[in-house]
Amino acid sequence: MPTKYIFFTGGVVSSVGKGVTAAATGLLLKSRGFKVTVQKLDPYINVDPGTMSPYQHGEVYVLDDGAETDLDLGHYERFVDIRLGRFSNFTTGQVYAEVIAKERHGDYLGGTIQVIPHITNEIKRRIGLVAKETGAEVVILEIGGTVGDIESQPFLEALRQLRNEVGRENTFFVHVTWLPYIGATQELKTKPTQHSVAALRSIGISPNMIIARSDYPVEDGLCDKIALFCDVDKRAVVPMVTSQVLYEVPLLLEEAGVGDYLVERLGLKASIKPDWGPWKRLVEQVKKEKPKVRIAIVGKYVELKDAYMSVREAIAHAALSLGLEADIQWVLSSDLEKGKGWELVKSADGIIVPGGFGSRGIEGKIQTAKYAREEKIPYLGLCLGMQVMCVEFARDVLGYEDANSTEFDRSTAHPVIDLMLEQRAITDMGGTMRLGLCPCVLQPGTKAAAAYGEKLVEERHRHRWEFNNAYKEEFEEAGMTFSGISPDGLLVEIAELKDHPYMVGSQFHPEFLSRPMRPHPLFVGLLKAAGEKAGFKEEK
Ligand code: GLN
């Protein structure tokens, strides 16, 4: 059976949930027994999102192999429950870097290098790679941005060529659009959808399905109109009314017949009937009234919630598994330094200090760790959150007042968090951190070991600095336990406080491996402790 390709393009406006729709479609096919993979093509010129500001791009999602990718890959992994790799996401920057390197190397034998065919060939090569590497029967492919953007043109052209090369019967184009609502006349409008389909057609692509997002119910007549004006089968016009529950999207698409339609149109043969029982129960659980626990996220980029997408999802997964609802309080750590926002921290049942870079707001995070330690508030530190927990401990328990990470104070006399030797010589910022999956041995009898119920785990990393082993003994004598260590014994992976209900910090990012049906143990540990603090017993 040839590989089948389902392409997702966006029309009208961005942020209409194209990534979630693509991810949910992946699940529709996986639940019919197909081997599915998902790839995101990002038309911006950065080589990867690793060096982009979270304000620009939201969270950087890290994969097993250390690729720093777009946050949509988090949706793919969470919905389809797969593990993706570095071929699953590429940008214009990567494509050009490759082509230019080949040109410098003389590989083109003096030919003139052009968008067509050199750039489009490289795009197609990378699409082919993901199918080959994963052996997927169905490749779901999302193009970032909106049709009409200058940057996305070579990508769309490459898809048009690919369609002819692999055969029309093996490709399917889904265009995700938006139906604006006009308040004065109280109606939804299809015109922008028509225009964006026209733009897509002008580059030679006719969509096979239109998924029209809307905040209001979409009448049947409107779907007829879209079908007629956009030349799409009526069954392939899918209205998607905004759902409050993210994980309901696959169920809504299934109900709209998207799964069966794709199987039919791509000539696939489903080996199993989808069982939506677990997803339905999950969605019911989300919609149910549940006891609330307040979790404060003390971070640097809290104004943009997308910057902590996976952290937010991991909290939700853990809370759901315990029959709780997490009420997230967003706290800007630099506000805490000015004495603002403390009421949010003080009213929280649990605190998370997530990952981050750079010194802004760092003292606010250290003060938060102090508060959590002294007041015995459940605390989970993620990467930087673990580092500040150690800095605070060194300052206030060991009495090293100027203790710090050398990221924030190069000349501190007590560098309890320091650069690894091999990181010191690095001057390039992109892709030079300790990245991706690394093993961690759990120390028996610790909170972390109890949470995982395992001896050896592998977690995803993205950082430069490490706990400085010169201080290990002193920390241990004063009540900190290093409950997760790299197998060679050299790197601290998890630190926790002995005399505390739950103060745990991990040098890795557990949030990237949390799944709706398989919440991450360290987050479950935090939510359990927070639930107990709030006075709730586990409801199951
Ligand atoms: N800035 C810290 C480091 O590089 C923490 C990184 C993070 O939180 N992801 O080690």
Coordinates of C-alpha atoms and ligand atoms in Angstrom, one line a residue:
M1 CA 0.0 0.0 0.0
P2 CA 1.5 3.4 -1.0
T3 CA 1.9 6.0 1.8
K4 CA -1.1 8.2 2.1
Y5 CA -0.7 11.9 2.7
I6 CA -3.2 14.2 4.4
F7 CA -2.2 17.9 4.1
F8 CA -3.6 20.5 6.4
T9 CA -3.6 24.1 5.3
G10 CA -5.0 27.2 7.0
G11 CA -7.2 29.9 5.6
V12 CA -8.7 33.3 6.7
V13 CA -6.9 33.7 10.0
S14 CA -4.3 31.9 12.1
S15 CA -5.1 30.4 15.6
V16 CA -8.2 28.5 14.4
G17 CA -6.9 25.3 15.8
K18 CA -5.3 23.8 12.7
G19 CA -2.7 21.9 14.8
V20 CA -5.3 20.4 17.1
T21 CA -7.5 19.4 14.1
A22 CA -4.5 17.8 12.4
A23 CA -3.6 16.0 15.7
A24 CA -7.2 14.8 16.2
T25 CA -7.4 13.6 12.6
G26 CA -4.2 11.5 13.3
L27 CA -6.1 9.9 16.2
L28 CA -9.1 9.1 14.0
L29 CA -6.8 7.1 11.7
K30 CA -4.7 5.5 14.5
S31 CA -7.8 4.3 16.2
R32 CA -8.8 2.5 13.0
G33 CA -5.5 0.6 13.1
F34 CA -3.3 2.6 10.8
K35 CA 0.3 3.5 11.6
V36 CA 0.2 7.3 11.6
T37 CA 2.8 10.0 11.8
V38 CA 2.5 13.7 11.9
Q39 CA 4.8 16.4 10.4
K40 CA 4.8 20.2 10.7
L41 CA 6.2 22.4 8.1
D42 CA 7.0 25.9 9.4
P43 CA 7.5 28.6 6.7
Y44 CA 9.5 31.0 8.9
I45 CA 13.2 31.5 8.3
N46 CA 14.5 30.6 11.7
V47 CA 16.3 27.3 11.7
D48 CA 14.2 26.1 14.6
P49 CA 12.2 27.6 17.4
G50 CA 14.9 26.9 19.9
T51 CA 16.3 30.4 19.9
M52 CA 13.0 32.3 19.4
S53 CA 11.4 34.2 22.2
P54 CA 8.5 32.3 23.8
Y55 CA 6.5 35.5 23.3
Q56 CA 6.9 35.1 19.6
H57 CA 6.4 31.4 19.3
G58 CA 5.0 30.0 22.5
E59 CA 6.6 26.9 24.0
V60 CA 9.6 25.1 22.4
Y61 CA 8.5 21.5 22.4
V62 CA 11.4 19.0 22.8
L63 CA 11.4 15.5 21.3
D64 CA 13.2 12.3 22.4
D65 CA 16.1 13.0 20.0
G66 CA 16.5 16.5 21.2
A67 CA 14.9 18.4 18.3
E68 CA 13.6 21.7 19.5
T69 CA 10.2 22.0 17.7
D70 CA 7.0 23.9 17.3
L71 CA 4.4 23.5 20.1
D72 CA 2.0 21.8 17.7
L73 CA 4.2 18.7 17.9
G74 CA 3.0 18.6 21.5
H75 CA -0.6 18.3 20.3
Y76 CA 0.4 15.6 17.9
E77 CA 2.2 13.6 20.6
R78 CA -0.6 14.0 23.1
F79 CA -3.5 13.3 20.8
V80 CA -2.1 10.5 18.8
D81 CA 0.1 9.2 21.6
I82 CA 3.2 8.8 19.5
R83 CA 6.8 9.8 19.9
L84 CA 8.1 12.0 17.1
G85 CA 11.6 12.8 15.9
R86 CA 13.6 15.5 14.3
F87 CA 12.2 14.9 10.8
S88 CA 8.7 15.7 12.1
N89 CA 9.3 19.4 12.0
F90 CA 11.2 21.6 9.6
T91 CA 11.4 25.3 8.6
T92 CA 12.3 27.4 5.6
G93 CA 15.5 28.2 7.4
Q94 CA 16.5 24.5 7.5
V95 CA 15.6 24.0 3.9
Y96 CA 17.6 27.0 2.7
A97 CA 20.6 26.1 5.0
E98 CA 20.7 22.6 3.4
V99 CA 20.4 23.9 -0.2
I100 CA 23.0 26.6 0.4
A101 CA 25.4 24.2 2.0
K102 CA 25.1 21.9 -1.0
E103 CA 25.7 24.8 -3.3
R104 CA 28.8 25.9 -1.4
H105 CA 30.0 22.3 -1.6
G106 CA 29.7 22.4 -5.4
D107 CA 27.0 19.7 -5.5
Y108 CA 24.9 21.5 -8.1
L109 CA 27.8 21.6 -10.6
G110 CA 27.5 25.3 -11.3
G111 CA 23.7 25.3 -11.9
T112 CA 21.5 28.2 -11.0
I113 CA 19.8 27.6 -7.7
Q114 CA 16.1 28.4 -7.7
V115 CA 13.0 28.1 -5.6
I116 CA 11.6 25.7 -8.2
P117 CA 13.1 23.0 -8.3
H118 CA 15.9 23.2 -5.7
I119 CA 13.9 24.5 -2.7
T120 CA 10.8 22.5 -3.5
N121 CA 12.9 19.4 -4.1
E122 CA 14.5 19.8 -0.6
I123 CA 11.0 20.2 0.9
K124 CA 9.8 17.1 -0.8
R125 CA 12.9 15.2 0.3
R126 CA 12.2 16.1 3.9
I127 CA 8.6 15.0 3.6
G128 CA 9.7 11.7 2.1
L129 CA 12.2 11.2 4.9
V130 CA 9.5 11.2 7.6
A131 CA 7.5 8.5 5.8
K132 CA 10.6 6.4 5.3
E133 CA 12.0 6.8 8.8
T134 CA 8.7 6.0 10.5
G135 CA 7.2 3.5 8.1
A136 CA 3.9 5.3 8.5
E137 CA 0.9 4.3 6.4
V138 CA -0.6 7.7 6.8
V139 CA 1.4 10.9 7.0
I140 CA -0.5 13.9 8.4
L141 CA 1.2 17.1 7.3
E142 CA 0.4 20.5 8.7
I143 CA 1.7 23.7 6.9
G144 CA 2.2 26.5 9.4
G145 CA 0.7 30.0 8.7
T146 CA -2.2 30.9 6.4
V147 CA -2.6 30.5 2.7
G148 CA -1.6 33.8 1.1
D149 CA 1.5 34.3 3.2
I150 CA 4.6 34.9 1.0
E151 CA 6.7 32.4 3.0
S152 CA 4.3 29.5 2.6
Q153 CA 4.3 29.6 -1.2
P154 CA 7.2 27.2 -1.9
F155 CA 5.7 24.7 0.6
L156 CA 2.3 24.7 -1.2
E157 CA 4.1 24.4 -4.5
A158 CA 6.0 21.4 -3.2
L159 CA 2.8 19.8 -2.0
R160 CA 1.2 20.4 -5.4
Q161 CA 4.2 18.7 -7.1
L162 CA 4.1 15.9 -4.5
R163 CA 0.4 15.2 -5.3
N164 CA 1.3 14.5 -8.9
E165 CA 4.3 12.4 -8.0
V166 CA 2.7 10.1 -5.5
G167 CA -0.7 10.1 -7.2
R168 CA -3.8 12.1 -6.5
E169 CA -5.5 9.0 -5.0
N170 CA -2.8 9.0 -2.3
T171 CA -3.2 12.6 -1.2
F172 CA -5.9 14.6 0.5
F173 CA -6.1 18.3 1.2
V174 CA -7.9 19.6 4.2
H175 CA -8.3 23.4 4.4
V176 CA -9.1 24.7 7.9
T177 CA -10.9 28.1 7.9
W178 CA -12.9 30.5 10.1
L179 CA -16.4 31.7 9.8
P180 CA -16.7 35.2 11.2
Y181 CA -19.9 36.2 13.0
I182 CA -21.4 39.6 12.1
G183 CA -23.1 40.9 15.3
A184 CA -25.3 43.5 13.6
T185 CA -27.0 41.0 11.3
Q186 CA -26.4 38.0 13.5
E187 CA -25.0 35.8 10.8
L188 CA -22.0 33.8 10.0
K189 CA -20.1 34.6 6.8
T190 CA -18.6 32.2 4.3
K191 CA -17.0 34.8 2.0
P192 CA -13.5 34.8 3.6
T193 CA -13.5 31.0 3.3
Q194 CA -14.4 31.3 -0.4
H195 CA -11.6 33.8 -0.9
S196 CA -9.0 31.6 0.8
V197 CA -10.1 28.6 -1.3
A198 CA -9.7 30.8 -4.4
A199 CA -6.2 31.7 -3.2
L200 CA -5.3 28.0 -2.7
R201 CA -6.7 27.2 -6.2
S202 CA -4.6 29.9 -7.8
I203 CA -1.5 27.9 -6.8
G204 CA -3.1 24.7 -8.2
I205 CA -4.5 23.1 -5.1
S206 CA -8.2 22.4 -4.7
P207 CA -9.1 21.3 -1.2
N208 CA -10.9 18.0 -0.7
M209 CA -12.3 18.9 2.7
I210 CA -13.1 22.2 4.4
I211 CA -13.2 22.3 8.2
A212 CA -14.9 25.6 9.1
R213 CA -14.3 26.7 12.7
S214 CA -16.9 28.9 14.2
D215 CA -17.9 30.2 17.7
Y216 CA -21.6 29.7 16.8
P217 CA -23.6 26.8 15.5
V218 CA -23.4 26.4 11.7
E219 CA -26.6 25.8 9.9
D220 CA -26.8 23.2 7.2
G221 CA -27.6 25.8 4.5
L222 CA -24.3 27.4 5.2
C223 CA -22.4 24.1 4.6
D224 CA -24.3 23.7 1.3
K225 CA -23.1 27.2 0.3
I226 CA -19.5 26.4 1.2
A227 CA -19.8 23.1 -0.8
L228 CA -21.1 24.9 -3.8
F229 CA -18.9 27.9 -3.9
C230 CA -15.7 26.0 -2.9
D231 CA -16.4 23.0 -5.1
V232 CA -16.2 20.5 -2.3
D233 CA -18.3 17.4 -1.6
K234 CA -21.1 18.3 0.8
R235 CA -20.0 15.5 3.1
A236 CA -16.6 17.1 3.2
V237 CA -17.7 20.4 4.6
V238 CA -17.2 20.0 8.3
P239 CA -18.4 22.7 10.7
M240 CA -16.4 22.8 13.9
V241 CA -18.0 24.8 16.6
T242 CA -15.5 25.9 19.2
S243 CA -15.3 23.4 22.0
Q244 CA -14.4 24.3 25.6
V245 CA -12.8 20.9 25.9
L246 CA -9.7 20.4 23.8
Y247 CA -9.9 16.6 24.0
E248 CA -13.4 16.6 22.6
V249 CA -12.1 17.6 19.1
P250 CA -11.5 14.0 17.9
L251 CA -15.0 13.0 19.1
L252 CA -16.5 15.9 17.2
L253 CA -14.6 15.1 14.0
E254 CA -15.6 11.4 14.3
E255 CA -19.2 12.4 14.8
A256 CA -19.0 14.6 11.7
G257 CA -17.9 11.5 9.7
V258 CA -14.3 12.7 9.0
G259 CA -12.6 9.4 9.9
D260 CA -14.9 7.3 7.6
Y261 CA -14.7 9.8 4.8
L262 CA -10.9 9.8 4.8
V263 CA -10.7 6.1 4.8
E264 CA -13.1 5.9 1.9
R265 CA -11.5 8.6 -0.2
L266 CA -8.0 7.4 0.4
G267 CA -8.9 3.8 -0.4
L268 CA -7.8 2.6 3.0
K269 CA -8.9 -0.6 4.7
A270 CA -9.4 -0.1 8.4
S271 CA -8.3 -3.1 10.4
I272 CA -10.2 -2.2 13.6
K273 CA -13.3 -0.3 14.6
P274 CA -12.4 2.7 16.7
D275 CA -13.2 2.4 20.4
W276 CA -14.0 5.9 21.7
G277 CA -14.9 4.7 25.2
P278 CA -11.7 6.0 26.9
W279 CA -11.9 9.4 25.2
K280 CA -15.6 9.8 26.0
R281 CA -14.9 9.1 29.6
L282 CA -12.0 11.6 29.6
V283 CA -14.2 14.3 28.1
E284 CA -17.1 13.5 30.6
Q285 CA -14.5 13.8 33.4
V286 CA -13.3 17.2 32.1
K287 CA -16.9 18.5 31.9
K288 CA -17.9 17.2 35.4
E289 CA -17.9 19.5 38.4
K290 CA -14.8 18.6 40.4
P291 CA -13.2 19.9 43.6
K292 CA -10.8 22.7 42.7
V293 CA -7.2 22.9 43.6
R294 CA -5.3 26.1 43.0
I295 CA -1.9 25.8 41.3
A296 CA 0.3 28.8 40.9
I297 CA 2.6 28.9 37.9
V298 CA 5.4 31.4 38.7
G299 CA 7.1 32.2 35.4
K300 CA 8.6 34.8 33.2
Y301 CA 6.3 34.5 30.2
V302 CA 3.0 34.1 31.9
E303 CA 1.3 36.8 29.8
L304 CA 1.4 34.3 26.9
K305 CA -0.2 31.1 28.2
D306 CA 1.1 29.2 25.1
A307 CA 4.6 29.6 26.5
Y308 CA 3.7 27.0 29.0
M309 CA 1.4 24.8 26.9
S310 CA 2.7 21.4 27.9
V311 CA 3.0 22.4 31.6
R312 CA -0.7 23.4 31.5
E313 CA -1.7 20.2 29.8
A314 CA 0.4 18.1 32.2
I315 CA -1.3 19.8 35.2
A316 CA -4.7 19.1 33.6
H317 CA -3.9 15.4 32.9
A318 CA -2.7 14.8 36.5
A319 CA -5.7 16.7 38.0
L320 CA -8.2 14.7 35.9
S321 CA -6.6 11.4 36.9
L322 CA -7.3 12.3 40.6
G323 CA -10.8 13.6 40.0
L324 CA -9.7 17.2 40.6
E325 CA -9.9 20.4 38.6
A326 CA -6.8 22.6 38.5
D327 CA -7.4 26.3 38.8
I328 CA -4.2 27.8 37.4
Q329 CA -3.0 31.1 38.9
W330 CA -0.6 32.8 36.6
V331 CA 2.1 34.8 38.4
L332 CA 4.8 36.9 36.8
S333 CA 7.9 36.3 38.8
S334 CA 9.3 39.8 38.3
D335 CA 6.1 41.1 40.0
L336 CA 6.9 39.2 43.1
E337 CA 10.2 41.0 43.3
K338 CA 8.2 44.3 43.6
G339 CA 5.9 42.8 46.2
K340 CA 3.1 42.3 43.8
G341 CA 1.2 39.1 43.1
W342 CA 2.0 37.3 46.4
E343 CA -1.7 36.8 47.2
L344 CA -1.9 34.4 44.2
V345 CA 1.1 32.5 45.5
K346 CA -0.1 32.5 49.1
S347 CA -3.6 31.2 48.2
A348 CA -2.2 28.4 46.1
D349 CA -2.4 24.7 47.1
G350 CA 0.5 23.9 44.9
I351 CA 3.3 25.8 43.1
I352 CA 5.1 25.2 39.9
V353 CA 8.2 27.1 38.8
P354 CA 8.6 26.1 35.1
G355 CA 11.7 26.3 32.9
G356 CA 13.2 29.5 31.7
F357 CA 16.3 31.4 30.6
G358 CA 17.8 34.7 31.5
S359 CA 17.8 36.7 34.7
R360 CA 14.6 38.6 34.6
G361 CA 12.4 37.6 37.5
I362 CA 14.9 35.1 38.8
E363 CA 14.9 36.5 42.4
G364 CA 11.1 36.3 42.4
K365 CA 11.3 32.6 41.6
I366 CA 13.9 32.1 44.4
Q367 CA 11.6 33.8 46.8
T368 CA 8.8 31.5 45.7
A369 CA 10.9 28.5 46.4
K370 CA 11.7 29.9 49.9
Y371 CA 8.1 30.4 50.6
A372 CA 7.1 26.9 49.4
R373 CA 9.9 25.3 51.5
E374 CA 9.2 27.3 54.7
E375 CA 5.4 27.1 54.5
K376 CA 5.5 23.4 53.3
I377 CA 3.5 24.2 50.2
P378 CA 3.7 21.4 47.5
Y379 CA 6.2 22.5 44.9
L380 CA 7.3 21.2 41.5
G381 CA 10.3 22.7 39.9
L382 CA 10.9 22.1 36.2
C383 CA 14.5 22.6 35.0
L384 CA 15.1 26.2 36.1
G385 CA 12.5 25.6 38.8
M386 CA 14.8 22.8 40.2
Q387 CA 17.8 25.1 39.9
V388 CA 16.2 27.9 41.9
M389 CA 15.1 25.4 44.5
C390 CA 18.8 24.5 45.0
V391 CA 19.9 28.1 45.0
E392 CA 17.4 29.0 47.6
F393 CA 18.4 26.1 49.8
A394 CA 22.0 27.1 49.6
R395 CA 21.3 30.6 50.5
D396 CA 18.8 30.1 53.3
V397 CA 19.6 26.7 54.7
L398 CA 23.3 26.4 54.2
G399 CA 23.8 30.1 54.8
Y400 CA 25.6 30.9 51.5
E401 CA 24.0 34.3 51.0
D402 CA 25.4 34.9 47.5
A403 CA 24.8 31.4 46.2
N404 CA 23.6 31.4 42.7
S405 CA 23.6 29.8 39.3
T406 CA 26.5 31.1 37.2
E407 CA 23.9 31.8 34.5
F408 CA 22.8 34.8 36.7
D409 CA 26.0 35.6 38.6
R410 CA 29.3 34.6 37.0
S411 CA 31.4 35.6 39.9
T412 CA 29.4 34.1 42.8
A413 CA 31.5 32.5 45.4
H414 CA 29.0 29.7 45.7
P415 CA 28.1 28.5 42.2
V416 CA 25.7 25.7 43.3
I417 CA 24.4 25.6 39.7
D418 CA 27.2 25.7 37.1
L419 CA 28.0 25.0 33.5
M420 CA 29.2 21.6 32.6
L421 CA 32.8 21.6 31.3
E422 CA 31.8 20.8 27.7
Q423 CA 29.3 23.7 27.6
R424 CA 31.8 26.3 28.6
A425 CA 33.5 26.7 25.2
I426 CA 30.2 27.0 23.3
T427 CA 29.4 30.4 21.7
D428 CA 26.6 29.4 19.3
M429 CA 23.1 29.7 20.8
G430 CA 21.2 27.3 18.6
G431 CA 20.9 23.6 19.3
T432 CA 23.9 23.5 21.7
M433 CA 22.2 22.6 25.0
R434 CA 21.8 19.2 26.7
L435 CA 18.8 18.2 24.7
G436 CA 16.5 15.2 24.5
L437 CA 16.0 11.9 26.3
C438 CA 18.5 11.0 29.0
P439 CA 18.3 8.2 31.5
C440 CA 17.8 8.8 35.2
V441 CA 18.2 6.3 38.0
L442 CA 15.7 6.7 40.9
Q443 CA 16.9 6.3 44.4
P444 CA 14.8 3.9 46.5
G445 CA 12.8 5.3 49.3
T446 CA 12.4 8.8 47.8
K447 CA 9.2 10.6 46.8
A448 CA 10.3 10.6 43.2
A449 CA 10.8 6.8 43.2
A450 CA 7.4 6.3 44.9
A451 CA 5.8 8.6 42.3
Y452 CA 7.2 6.7 39.3
G453 CA 7.1 3.2 40.8
E454 CA 10.1 2.4 38.6
K455 CA 13.9 2.2 39.0
L456 CA 15.1 3.7 35.7
V457 CA 13.3 6.3 33.6
E458 CA 14.1 8.4 30.5
E459 CA 13.1 12.0 30.3
R460 CA 13.5 14.9 27.9
H461 CA 16.1 17.7 28.7
R462 CA 16.7 21.2 27.5
H463 CA 19.3 23.1 29.5
R464 CA 23.0 24.1 29.8
W465 CA 23.5 24.4 33.6
E466 CA 23.7 21.6 36.1
F467 CA 23.8 21.0 39.8
N468 CA 27.4 21.5 41.0
N469 CA 28.4 18.2 42.6
A470 CA 31.0 20.0 44.9
Y471 CA 28.0 20.9 47.0
K472 CA 26.2 17.5 47.0
E473 CA 27.2 16.3 50.4
E474 CA 26.5 19.6 52.2
F475 CA 23.0 19.6 50.6
E476 CA 22.3 16.1 51.7
E477 CA 23.5 16.7 55.2
A478 CA 21.1 19.6 55.4
G479 CA 18.0 17.7 54.2
M480 CA 18.0 17.7 50.5
T481 CA 17.9 14.3 48.7
F482 CA 19.1 13.7 45.2
S483 CA 16.5 11.2 44.2
G484 CA 17.3 11.0 40.5
I485 CA 20.9 10.6 39.2
S486 CA 22.3 9.9 35.8
P487 CA 23.4 6.2 35.5
D488 CA 27.1 7.3 35.6
G489 CA 26.4 9.0 38.9
L490 CA 27.6 12.4 37.6
L491 CA 24.5 14.5 37.0
V492 CA 21.7 15.4 39.4
E493 CA 18.4 14.7 37.7
I494 CA 15.9 15.1 40.5
A495 CA 16.3 16.9 43.9
E496 CA 13.7 16.8 46.7
L497 CA 13.4 17.9 50.3
K498 CA 13.1 15.3 53.0
D499 CA 11.1 17.2 55.5
H500 CA 8.4 18.5 53.3
P501 CA 5.1 17.1 51.9
Y502 CA 6.3 17.5 48.3
M503 CA 9.1 19.7 47.2
V504 CA 10.5 18.1 44.1
G505 CA 12.6 19.6 41.3
S506 CA 13.7 17.9 38.1
Q507 CA 16.5 19.0 35.8
F508 CA 14.5 17.6 32.9
H509 CA 11.1 18.6 31.6
P510 CA 8.5 16.0 32.6
E511 CA 5.7 18.0 31.0
F512 CA 6.7 16.8 27.5
L513 CA 5.9 13.1 28.3
S514 CA 2.5 13.7 30.0
R515 CA -0.4 12.2 28.0
P516 CA -4.1 12.7 28.6
M517 CA -4.5 9.0 29.5
R518 CA -1.1 8.7 31.1
P519 CA -0.5 11.6 33.4
H520 CA 3.2 12.2 34.4
P521 CA 4.0 10.8 37.9
L522 CA 5.8 13.9 39.1
F523 CA 2.7 16.0 38.2
V524 CA 0.4 13.5 39.8
G525 CA 2.6 13.7 42.9
L526 CA 2.2 17.5 43.0
L527 CA -1.5 17.4 42.4
K528 CA -2.0 14.7 45.0
A529 CA -0.1 16.8 47.6
A530 CA -2.0 19.9 46.6
G531 CA -5.3 18.1 46.8
E532 CA -4.4 17.0 50.3
K533 CA -3.4 20.5 51.3
A534 CA -6.8 21.7 50.0
G535 CA -8.4 19.1 52.1
F536 CA -9.6 16.7 49.4
K537 CA -9.2 13.0 49.5
E538 CA -8.6 11.2 46.2
E539 CA -11.9 10.5 44.6
K540 CA -11.8 7.2 42.5
Ligands
GLN1 N1 18.4 28.4 32.0 C1 18.6 27.1 32.6 C2 19.7 26.3 31.9 O1 20.0 26.5 30.8 C3 17.3 26.3 32.7 C4 16.8 25.9 31.3 C5 15.4 25.5 31.4 O2 14.6 25.8 32.3 N2 14.9 24.8 30.3 O3 20.2 25.3 32.5

